[in-house]
PDB file of C-alpha atoms in Angstrom:
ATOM      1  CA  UNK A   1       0.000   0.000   0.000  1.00 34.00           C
ATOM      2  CA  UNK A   2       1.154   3.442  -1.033  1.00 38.00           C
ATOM      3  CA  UNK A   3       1.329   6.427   1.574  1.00 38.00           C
ATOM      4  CA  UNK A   4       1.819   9.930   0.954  1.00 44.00           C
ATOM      5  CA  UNK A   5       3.985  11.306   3.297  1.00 53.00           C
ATOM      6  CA  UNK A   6       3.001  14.017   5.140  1.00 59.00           C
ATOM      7  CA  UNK A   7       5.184  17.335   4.542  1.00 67.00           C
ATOM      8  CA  UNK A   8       5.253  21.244   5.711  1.00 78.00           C
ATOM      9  CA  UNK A   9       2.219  22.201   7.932  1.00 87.00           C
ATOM     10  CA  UNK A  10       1.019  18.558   8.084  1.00 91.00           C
ATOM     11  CA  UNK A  11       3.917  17.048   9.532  1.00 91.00           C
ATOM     12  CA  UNK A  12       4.312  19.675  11.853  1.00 92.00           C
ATOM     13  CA  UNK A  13       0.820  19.062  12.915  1.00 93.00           C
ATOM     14  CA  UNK A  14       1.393  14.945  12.770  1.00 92.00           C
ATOM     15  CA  UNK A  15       4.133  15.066  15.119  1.00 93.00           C
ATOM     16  CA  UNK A  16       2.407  17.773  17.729  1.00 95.00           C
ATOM     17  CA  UNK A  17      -0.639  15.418  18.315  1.00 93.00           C
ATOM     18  CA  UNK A  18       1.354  12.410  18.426  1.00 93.00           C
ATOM     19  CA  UNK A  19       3.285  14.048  21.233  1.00 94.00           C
ATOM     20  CA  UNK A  20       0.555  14.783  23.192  1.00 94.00           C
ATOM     21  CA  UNK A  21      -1.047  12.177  22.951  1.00 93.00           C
ATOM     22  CA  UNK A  22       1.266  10.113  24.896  1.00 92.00           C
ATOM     23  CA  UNK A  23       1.771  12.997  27.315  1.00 93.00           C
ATOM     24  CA  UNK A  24      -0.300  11.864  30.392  1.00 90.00           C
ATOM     25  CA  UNK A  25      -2.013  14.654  32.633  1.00 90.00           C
ATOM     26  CA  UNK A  26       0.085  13.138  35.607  1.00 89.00           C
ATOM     27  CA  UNK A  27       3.148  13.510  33.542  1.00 91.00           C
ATOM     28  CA  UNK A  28       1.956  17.175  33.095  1.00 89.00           C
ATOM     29  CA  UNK A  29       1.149  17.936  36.021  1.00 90.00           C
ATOM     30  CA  UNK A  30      -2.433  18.290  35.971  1.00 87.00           C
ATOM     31  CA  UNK A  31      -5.102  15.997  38.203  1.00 81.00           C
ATOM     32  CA  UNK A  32      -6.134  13.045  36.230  1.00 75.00           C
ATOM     33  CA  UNK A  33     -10.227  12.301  36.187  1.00 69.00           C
ATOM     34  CA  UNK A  34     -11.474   8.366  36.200  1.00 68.00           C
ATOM     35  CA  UNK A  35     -12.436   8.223  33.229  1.00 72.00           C
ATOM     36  CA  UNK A  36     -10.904  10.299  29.884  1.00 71.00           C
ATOM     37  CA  UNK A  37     -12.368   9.988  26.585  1.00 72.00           C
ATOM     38  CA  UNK A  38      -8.762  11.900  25.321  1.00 71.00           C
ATOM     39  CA  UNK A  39      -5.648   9.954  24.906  1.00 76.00           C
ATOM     40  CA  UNK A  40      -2.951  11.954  26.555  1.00 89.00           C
ATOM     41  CA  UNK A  41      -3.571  15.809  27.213  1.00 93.00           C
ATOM     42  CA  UNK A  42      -6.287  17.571  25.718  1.00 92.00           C
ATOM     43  CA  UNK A  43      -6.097  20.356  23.192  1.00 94.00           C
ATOM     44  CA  UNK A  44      -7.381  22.833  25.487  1.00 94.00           C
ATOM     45  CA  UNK A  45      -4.681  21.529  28.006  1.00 93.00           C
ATOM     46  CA  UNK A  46      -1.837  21.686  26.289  1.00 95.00           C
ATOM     47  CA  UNK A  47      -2.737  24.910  24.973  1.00 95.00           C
ATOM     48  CA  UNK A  48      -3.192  26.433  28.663  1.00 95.00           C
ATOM     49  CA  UNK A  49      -0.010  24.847  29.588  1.00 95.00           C
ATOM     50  CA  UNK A  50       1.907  26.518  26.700  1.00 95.00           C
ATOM     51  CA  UNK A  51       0.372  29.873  26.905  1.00 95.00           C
ATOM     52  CA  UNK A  52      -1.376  30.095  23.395  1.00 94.00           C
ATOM     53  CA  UNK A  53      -4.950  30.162  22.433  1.00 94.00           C
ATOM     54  CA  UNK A  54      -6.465  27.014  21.706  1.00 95.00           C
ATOM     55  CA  UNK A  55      -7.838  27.797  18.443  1.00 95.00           C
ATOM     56  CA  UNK A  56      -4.661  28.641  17.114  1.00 93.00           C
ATOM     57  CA  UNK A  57      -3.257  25.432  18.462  1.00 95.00           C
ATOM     58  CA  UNK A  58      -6.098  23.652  16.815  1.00 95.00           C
ATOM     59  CA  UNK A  59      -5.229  25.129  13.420  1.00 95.00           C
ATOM     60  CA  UNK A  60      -1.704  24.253  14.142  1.00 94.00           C
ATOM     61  CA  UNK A  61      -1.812  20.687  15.120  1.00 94.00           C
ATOM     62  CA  UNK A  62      -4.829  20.269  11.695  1.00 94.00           C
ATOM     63  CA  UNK A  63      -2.014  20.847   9.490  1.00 91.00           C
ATOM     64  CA  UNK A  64      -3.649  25.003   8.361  1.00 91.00           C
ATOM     65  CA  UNK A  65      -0.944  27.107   7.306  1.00 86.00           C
ATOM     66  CA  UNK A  66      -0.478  29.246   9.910  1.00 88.00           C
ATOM     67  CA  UNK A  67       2.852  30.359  11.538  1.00 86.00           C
ATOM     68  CA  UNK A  68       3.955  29.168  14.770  1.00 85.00           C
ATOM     69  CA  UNK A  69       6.694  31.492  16.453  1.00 88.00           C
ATOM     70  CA  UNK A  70       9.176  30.326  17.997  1.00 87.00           C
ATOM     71  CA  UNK A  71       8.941  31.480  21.313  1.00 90.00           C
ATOM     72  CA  UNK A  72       5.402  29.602  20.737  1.00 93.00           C
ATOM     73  CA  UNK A  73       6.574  26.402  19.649  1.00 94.00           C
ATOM     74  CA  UNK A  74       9.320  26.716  22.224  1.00 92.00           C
ATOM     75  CA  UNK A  75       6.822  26.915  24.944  1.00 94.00           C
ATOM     76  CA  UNK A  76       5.024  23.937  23.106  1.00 96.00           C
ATOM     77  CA  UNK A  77       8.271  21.905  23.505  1.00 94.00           C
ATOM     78  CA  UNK A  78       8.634  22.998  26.895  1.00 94.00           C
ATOM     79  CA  UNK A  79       4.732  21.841  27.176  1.00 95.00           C
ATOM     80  CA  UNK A  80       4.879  18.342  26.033  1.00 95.00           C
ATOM     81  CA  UNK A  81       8.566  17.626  27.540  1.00 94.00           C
ATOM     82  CA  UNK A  82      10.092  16.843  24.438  1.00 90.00           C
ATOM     83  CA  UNK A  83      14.116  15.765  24.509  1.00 86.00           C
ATOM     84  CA  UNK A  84      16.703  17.317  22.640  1.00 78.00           C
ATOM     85  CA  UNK A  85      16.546  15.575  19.218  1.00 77.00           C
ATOM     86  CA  UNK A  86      12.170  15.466  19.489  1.00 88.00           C
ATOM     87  CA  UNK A  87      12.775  19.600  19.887  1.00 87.00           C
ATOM     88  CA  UNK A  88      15.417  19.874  17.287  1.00 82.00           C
ATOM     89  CA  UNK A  89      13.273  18.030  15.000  1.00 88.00           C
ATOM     90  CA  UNK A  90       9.864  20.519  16.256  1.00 91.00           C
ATOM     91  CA  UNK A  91      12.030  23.539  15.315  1.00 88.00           C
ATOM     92  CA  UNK A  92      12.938  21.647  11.678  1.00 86.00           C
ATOM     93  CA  UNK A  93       9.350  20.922  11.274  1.00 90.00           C
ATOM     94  CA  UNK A  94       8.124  24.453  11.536  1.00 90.00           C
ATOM     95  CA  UNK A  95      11.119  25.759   9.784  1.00 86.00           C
ATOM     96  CA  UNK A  96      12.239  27.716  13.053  1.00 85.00           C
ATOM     97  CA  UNK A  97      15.156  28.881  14.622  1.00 77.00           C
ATOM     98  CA  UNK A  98      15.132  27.396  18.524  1.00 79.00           C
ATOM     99  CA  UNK A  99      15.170  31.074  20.646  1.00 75.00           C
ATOM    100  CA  UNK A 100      17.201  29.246  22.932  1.00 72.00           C
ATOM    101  CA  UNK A 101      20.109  28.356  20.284  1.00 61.00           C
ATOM    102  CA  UNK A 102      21.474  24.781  20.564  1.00 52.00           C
ATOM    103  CA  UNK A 103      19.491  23.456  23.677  1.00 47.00           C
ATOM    104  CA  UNK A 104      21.629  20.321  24.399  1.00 46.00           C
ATOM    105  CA  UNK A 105      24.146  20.406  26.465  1.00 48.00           C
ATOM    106  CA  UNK A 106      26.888  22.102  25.064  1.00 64.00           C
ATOM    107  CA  UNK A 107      29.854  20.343  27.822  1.00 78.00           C
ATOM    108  CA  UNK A 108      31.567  17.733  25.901  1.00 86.00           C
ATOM    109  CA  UNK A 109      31.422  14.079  26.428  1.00 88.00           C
ATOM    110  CA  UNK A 110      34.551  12.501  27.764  1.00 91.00           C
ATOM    111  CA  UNK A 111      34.352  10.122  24.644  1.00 92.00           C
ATOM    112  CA  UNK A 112      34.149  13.123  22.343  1.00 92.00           C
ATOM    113  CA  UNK A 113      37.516  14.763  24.656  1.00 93.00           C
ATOM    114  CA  UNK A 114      39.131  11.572  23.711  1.00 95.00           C
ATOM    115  CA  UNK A 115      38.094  11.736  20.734  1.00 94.00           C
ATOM    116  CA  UNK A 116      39.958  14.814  19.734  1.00 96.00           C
ATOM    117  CA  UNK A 117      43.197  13.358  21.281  1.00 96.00           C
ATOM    118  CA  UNK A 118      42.958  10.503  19.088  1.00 96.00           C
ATOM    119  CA  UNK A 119      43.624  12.114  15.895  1.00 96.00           C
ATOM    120  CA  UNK A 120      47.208  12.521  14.570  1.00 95.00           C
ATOM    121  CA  UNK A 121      46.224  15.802  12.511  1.00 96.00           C
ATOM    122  CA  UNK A 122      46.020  19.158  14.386  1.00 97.00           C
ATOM    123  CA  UNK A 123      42.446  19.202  15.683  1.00 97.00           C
ATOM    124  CA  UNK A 124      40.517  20.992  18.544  1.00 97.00           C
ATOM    125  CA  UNK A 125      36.955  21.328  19.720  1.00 96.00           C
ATOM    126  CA  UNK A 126      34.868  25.076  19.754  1.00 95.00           C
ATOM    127  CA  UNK A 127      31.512  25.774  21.519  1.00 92.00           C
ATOM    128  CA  UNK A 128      29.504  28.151  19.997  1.00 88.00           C
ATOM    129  CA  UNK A 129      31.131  31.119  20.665  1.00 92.00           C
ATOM    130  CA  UNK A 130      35.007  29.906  19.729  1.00 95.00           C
ATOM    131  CA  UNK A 131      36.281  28.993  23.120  1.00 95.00           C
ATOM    132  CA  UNK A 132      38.833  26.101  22.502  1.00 96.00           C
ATOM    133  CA  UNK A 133      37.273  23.318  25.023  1.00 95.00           C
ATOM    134  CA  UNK A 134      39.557  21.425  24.028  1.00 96.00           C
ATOM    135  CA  UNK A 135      42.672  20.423  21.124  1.00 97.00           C
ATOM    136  CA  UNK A 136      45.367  18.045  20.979  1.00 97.00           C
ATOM    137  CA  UNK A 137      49.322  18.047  20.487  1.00 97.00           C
ATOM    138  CA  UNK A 138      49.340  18.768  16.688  1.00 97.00           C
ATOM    139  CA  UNK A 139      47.054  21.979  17.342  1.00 97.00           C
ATOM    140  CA  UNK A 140      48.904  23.115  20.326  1.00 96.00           C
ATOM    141  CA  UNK A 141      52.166  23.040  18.009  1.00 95.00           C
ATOM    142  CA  UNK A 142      50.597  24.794  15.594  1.00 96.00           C
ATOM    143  CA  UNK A 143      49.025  27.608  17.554  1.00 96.00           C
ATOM    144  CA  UNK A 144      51.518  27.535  20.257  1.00 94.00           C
ATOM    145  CA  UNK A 145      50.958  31.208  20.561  1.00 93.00           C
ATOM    146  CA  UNK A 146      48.031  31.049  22.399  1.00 94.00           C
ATOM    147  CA  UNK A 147      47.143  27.232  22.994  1.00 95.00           C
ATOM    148  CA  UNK A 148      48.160  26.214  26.576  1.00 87.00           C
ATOM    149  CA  UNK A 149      49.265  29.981  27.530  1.00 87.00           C
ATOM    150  CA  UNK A 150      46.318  31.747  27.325  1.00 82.00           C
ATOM    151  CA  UNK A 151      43.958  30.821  30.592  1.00 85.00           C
ATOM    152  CA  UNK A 152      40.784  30.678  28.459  1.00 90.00           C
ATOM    153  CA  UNK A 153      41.741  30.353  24.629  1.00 96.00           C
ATOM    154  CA  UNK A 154      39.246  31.555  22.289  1.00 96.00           C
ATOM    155  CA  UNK A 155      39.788  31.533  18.615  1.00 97.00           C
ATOM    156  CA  UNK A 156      37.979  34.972  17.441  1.00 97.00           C
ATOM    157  CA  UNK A 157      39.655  36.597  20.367  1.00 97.00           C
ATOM    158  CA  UNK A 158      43.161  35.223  19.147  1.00 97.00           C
ATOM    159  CA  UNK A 159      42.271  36.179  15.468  1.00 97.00           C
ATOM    160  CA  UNK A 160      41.145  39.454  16.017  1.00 98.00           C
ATOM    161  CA  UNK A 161      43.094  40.764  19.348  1.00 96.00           C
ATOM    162  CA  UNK A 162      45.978  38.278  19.613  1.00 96.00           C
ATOM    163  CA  UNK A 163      49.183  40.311  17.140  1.00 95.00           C
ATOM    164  CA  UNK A 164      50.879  36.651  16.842  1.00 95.00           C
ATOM    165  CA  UNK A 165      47.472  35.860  14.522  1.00 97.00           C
ATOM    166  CA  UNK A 166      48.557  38.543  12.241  1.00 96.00           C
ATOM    167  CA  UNK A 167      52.219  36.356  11.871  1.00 95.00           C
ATOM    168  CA  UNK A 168      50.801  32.841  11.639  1.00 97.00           C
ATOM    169  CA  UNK A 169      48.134  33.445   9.215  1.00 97.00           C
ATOM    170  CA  UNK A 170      48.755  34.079   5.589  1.00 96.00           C
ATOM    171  CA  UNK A 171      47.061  36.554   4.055  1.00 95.00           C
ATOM    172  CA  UNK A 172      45.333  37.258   7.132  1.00 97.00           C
ATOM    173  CA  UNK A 173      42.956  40.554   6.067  1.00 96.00           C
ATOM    174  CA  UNK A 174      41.037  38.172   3.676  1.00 95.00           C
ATOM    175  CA  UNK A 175      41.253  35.103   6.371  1.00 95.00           C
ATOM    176  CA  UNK A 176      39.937  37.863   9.177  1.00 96.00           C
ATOM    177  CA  UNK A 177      36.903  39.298   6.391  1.00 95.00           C
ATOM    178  CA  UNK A 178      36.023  35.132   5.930  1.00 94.00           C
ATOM    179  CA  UNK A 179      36.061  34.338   9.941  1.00 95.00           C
ATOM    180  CA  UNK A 180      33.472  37.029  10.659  1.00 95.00           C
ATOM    181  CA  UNK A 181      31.207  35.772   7.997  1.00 92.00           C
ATOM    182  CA  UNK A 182      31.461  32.531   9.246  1.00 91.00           C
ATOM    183  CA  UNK A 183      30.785  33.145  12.658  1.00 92.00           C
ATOM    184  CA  UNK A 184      27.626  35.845  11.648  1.00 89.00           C
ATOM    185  CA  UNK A 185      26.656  32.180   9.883  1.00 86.00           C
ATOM    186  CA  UNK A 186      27.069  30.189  13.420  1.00 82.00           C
ATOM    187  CA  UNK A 187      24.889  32.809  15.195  1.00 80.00           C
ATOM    188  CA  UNK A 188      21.557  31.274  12.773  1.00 72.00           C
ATOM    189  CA  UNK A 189      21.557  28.644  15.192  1.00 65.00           C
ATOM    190  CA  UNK A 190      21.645  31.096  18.553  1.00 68.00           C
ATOM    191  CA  UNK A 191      19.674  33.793  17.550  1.00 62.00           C
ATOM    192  CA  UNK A 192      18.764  34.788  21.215  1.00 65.00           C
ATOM    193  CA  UNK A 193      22.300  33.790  22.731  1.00 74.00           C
ATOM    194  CA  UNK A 194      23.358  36.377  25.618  1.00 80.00           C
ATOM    195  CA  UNK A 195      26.908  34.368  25.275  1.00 86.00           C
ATOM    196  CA  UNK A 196      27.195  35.564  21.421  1.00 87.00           C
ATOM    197  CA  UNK A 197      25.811  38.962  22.090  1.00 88.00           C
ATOM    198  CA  UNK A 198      27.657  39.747  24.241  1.00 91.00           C
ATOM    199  CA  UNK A 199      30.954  38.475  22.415  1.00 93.00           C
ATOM    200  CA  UNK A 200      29.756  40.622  18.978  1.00 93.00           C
ATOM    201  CA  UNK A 201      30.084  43.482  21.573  1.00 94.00           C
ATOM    202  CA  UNK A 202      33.440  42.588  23.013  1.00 96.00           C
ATOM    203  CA  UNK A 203      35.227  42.326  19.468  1.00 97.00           C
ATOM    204  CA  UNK A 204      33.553  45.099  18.118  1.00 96.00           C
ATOM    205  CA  UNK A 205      34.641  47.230  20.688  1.00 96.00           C
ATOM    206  CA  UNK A 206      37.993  46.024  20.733  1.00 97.00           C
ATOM    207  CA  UNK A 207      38.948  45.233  17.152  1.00 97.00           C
ATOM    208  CA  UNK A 208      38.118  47.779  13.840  1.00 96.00           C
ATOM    209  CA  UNK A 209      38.681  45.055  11.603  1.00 96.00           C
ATOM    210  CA  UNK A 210      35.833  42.615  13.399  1.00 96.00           C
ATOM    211  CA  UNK A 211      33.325  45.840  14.111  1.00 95.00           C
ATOM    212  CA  UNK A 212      33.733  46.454  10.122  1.00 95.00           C
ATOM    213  CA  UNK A 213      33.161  42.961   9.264  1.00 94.00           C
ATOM    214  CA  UNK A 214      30.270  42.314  11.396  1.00 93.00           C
ATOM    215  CA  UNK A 215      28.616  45.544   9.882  1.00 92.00           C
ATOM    216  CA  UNK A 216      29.074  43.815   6.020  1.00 91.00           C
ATOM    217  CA  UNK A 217      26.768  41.544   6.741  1.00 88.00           C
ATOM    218  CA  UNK A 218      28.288  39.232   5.039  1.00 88.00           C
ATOM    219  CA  UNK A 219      27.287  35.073   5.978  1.00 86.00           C
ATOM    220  CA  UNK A 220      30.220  32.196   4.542  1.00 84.00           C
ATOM    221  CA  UNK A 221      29.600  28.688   5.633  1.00 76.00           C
ATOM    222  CA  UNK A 222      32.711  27.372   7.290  1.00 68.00           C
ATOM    223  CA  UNK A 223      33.718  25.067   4.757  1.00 66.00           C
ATOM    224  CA  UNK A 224      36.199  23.287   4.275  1.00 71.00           C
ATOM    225  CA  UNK A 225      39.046  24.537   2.196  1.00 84.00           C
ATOM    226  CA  UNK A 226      43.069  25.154   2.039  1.00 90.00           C
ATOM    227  CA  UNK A 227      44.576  26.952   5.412  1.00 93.00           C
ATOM    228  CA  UNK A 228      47.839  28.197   5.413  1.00 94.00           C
ATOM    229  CA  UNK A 229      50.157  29.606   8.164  1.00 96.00           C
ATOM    230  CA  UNK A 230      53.738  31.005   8.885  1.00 94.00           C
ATOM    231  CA  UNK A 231      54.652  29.345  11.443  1.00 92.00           C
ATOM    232  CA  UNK A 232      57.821  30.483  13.490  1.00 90.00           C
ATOM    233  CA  UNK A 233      59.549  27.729  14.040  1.00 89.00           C
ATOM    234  CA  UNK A 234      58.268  25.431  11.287  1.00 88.00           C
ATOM    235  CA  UNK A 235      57.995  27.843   8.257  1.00 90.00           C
ATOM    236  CA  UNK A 236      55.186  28.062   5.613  1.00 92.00           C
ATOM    237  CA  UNK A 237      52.359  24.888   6.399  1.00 94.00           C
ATOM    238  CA  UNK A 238      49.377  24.459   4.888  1.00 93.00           C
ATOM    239  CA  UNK A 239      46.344  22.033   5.584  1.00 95.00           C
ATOM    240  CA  UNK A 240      42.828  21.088   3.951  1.00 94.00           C
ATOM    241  CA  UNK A 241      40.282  21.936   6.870  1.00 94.00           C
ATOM    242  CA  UNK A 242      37.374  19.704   7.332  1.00 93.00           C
ATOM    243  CA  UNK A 243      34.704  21.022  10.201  1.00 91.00           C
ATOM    244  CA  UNK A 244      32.596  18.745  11.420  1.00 91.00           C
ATOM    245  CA  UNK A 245      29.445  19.134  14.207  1.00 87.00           C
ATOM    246  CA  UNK A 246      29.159  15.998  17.147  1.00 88.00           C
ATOM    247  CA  UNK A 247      25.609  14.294  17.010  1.00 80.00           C
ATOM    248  CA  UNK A 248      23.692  15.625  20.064  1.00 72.00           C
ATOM    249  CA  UNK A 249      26.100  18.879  20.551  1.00 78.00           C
ATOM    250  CA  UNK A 250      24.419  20.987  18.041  1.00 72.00           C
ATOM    251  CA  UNK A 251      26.401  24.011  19.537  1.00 79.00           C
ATOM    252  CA  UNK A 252      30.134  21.919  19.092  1.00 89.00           C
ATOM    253  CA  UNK A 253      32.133  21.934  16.372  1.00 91.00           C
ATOM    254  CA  UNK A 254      35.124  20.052  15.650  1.00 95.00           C
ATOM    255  CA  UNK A 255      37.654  21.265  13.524  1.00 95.00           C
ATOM    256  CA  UNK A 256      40.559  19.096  11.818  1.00 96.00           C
ATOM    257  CA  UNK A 257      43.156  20.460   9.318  1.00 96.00           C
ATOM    258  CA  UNK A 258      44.169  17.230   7.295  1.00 94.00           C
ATOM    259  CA  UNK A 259      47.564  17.136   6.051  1.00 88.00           C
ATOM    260  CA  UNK A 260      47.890  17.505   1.764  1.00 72.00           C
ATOM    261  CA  UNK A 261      48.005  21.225   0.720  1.00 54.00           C
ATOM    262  CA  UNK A 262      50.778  22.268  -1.017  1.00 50.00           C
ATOM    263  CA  UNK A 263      53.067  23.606   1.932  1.00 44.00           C
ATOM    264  CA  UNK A 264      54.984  21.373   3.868  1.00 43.00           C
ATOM    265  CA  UNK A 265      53.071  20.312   7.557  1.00 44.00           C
ATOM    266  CA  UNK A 266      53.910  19.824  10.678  1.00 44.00           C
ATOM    267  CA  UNK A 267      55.502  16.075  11.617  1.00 44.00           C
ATOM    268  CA  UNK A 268      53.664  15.971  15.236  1.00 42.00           C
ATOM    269  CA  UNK A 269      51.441  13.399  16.282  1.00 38.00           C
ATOM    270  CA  UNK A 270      49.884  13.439  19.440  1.00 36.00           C
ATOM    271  CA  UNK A 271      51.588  11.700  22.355  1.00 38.00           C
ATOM    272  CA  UNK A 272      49.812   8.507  24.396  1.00 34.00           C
ATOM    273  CA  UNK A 273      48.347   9.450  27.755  1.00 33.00           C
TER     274      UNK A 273
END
């Protein structure tokens, strides 16, 4: 037997009744009645719990096209208890961005730590405003300036603030124009971050070249593509960087610059325990 699959405002509406449906008034927190003719929560219940007019939810959940903000279907999420990938997938549904950002945790597994000391290419670990949570011997060698000295190492803040950045990356106006553009892109998924506000403001304040940048407008992907650096002890390197994003840390990225460019690389694998 052939089924359509449901799609846009359908789906959406699919997946909202399913969920509460198996949401039981206990579970929500409401008193539970001997007998219920309604699988799960009510309509009217859910809609009271999530602060929205029932109507509206009605149209919503009967597949009308309507739109659903996102501080509505966050409270919706919030509503019917939904985990991490269920919301992610609520948010893809209604083609959304989440007002909280990445909602998983954003503190890194100790497999995915090991992870990134597994690999013999340089390689390190951001969160989603560029701290370094973590990197391995190859990317300490290769950013010795400020991996391992610096208390709190953050990538925009060495890029933009740091003067070594200006030494170790070639061609670094056009590498500092890209950066911003890719990290305007990052901020799609945290478009109500305080954390990312409030570094915009820092390096805006502190560096012309990021507060001119920001101000283009301009959004880049970060791809993957040839990086090259001076490095002072090693010479010219160069690397093809691959960045990839950890299922169930939505706000992680991990970033590994493969050996192969043209430039000679650095021989440094990471040590055992």
């Amino acid at each position: 037997m052939q089924h359509d699959a449901l799609n846009g405002p359908q789906a959406l509406g699919a997946f909202l009744r399913a969920c509460r449906e198996r949401l039981t008034p206990a579970q929500a927190g409401l008193p539970t009645a001997p007998r219920r003719r309604t699988r799960g929560l009510r309509r009217e219940e859910l809609a009271q719990l999530s602060n929205i007019s029932t109507t509206w939810y009605t149209w919503i959940e009967q597949g009308r096209d309507v739109t659903a903000s996102p501080l509505a279907l966050a409270r919706l999420a919030k509503a019917l208890q939904l985990g991490a990938a269920e919301r992610e997938y609520l948010f893809s549904l209604a083609q959304a961005s989440d007002p909280e950002g990445a909602h998983s945790d954003t503190r890194p597994s100790p497999a995915l730590l090991e992870s990134v000391q597994q690999l013999t290419c340089p390689g390190y670990l951001l969160d989603s405003t560029w701290n370094v949570l973590a990197w391995n011997a190859p990317a300490g060698a290769l950013f010795s300036a400020f991996l391992g000295v610096e208390p709190a190492p953050n990538l925009l803040n060495f890029m933009f603030l740091h003067p070594a950045a200006r030494e170790l990356v070639v061609d670094w106006p056009e590498r500092a124009r890209r950066v911003v553009a890719e990290f305007r892109a990052d901020t799609r998924l945290l478009p109500h971050s305080e954390p990312v506000r409030q570094q915009v403001q820092r390096l805006c304040a502190a560096s012309d070249t990021f507060y001119r940048g920001w101000h283009e407008q301009a959004v880049l992907a970060r791809e993957g593509g040839l990086r090259r650096f001076h490095h002072p002890q090693h010479g010219e390197l160069g690397y093809h960087q691959q960045t990839f994003f950890p299922a169930g840390s939505p706000a992680l990225k991990l970033v590994m610059l493969l050996p192969g460019a043209p430039a000679e690389t650095i021989e440094c694998q990471a040590q055992p325990g």
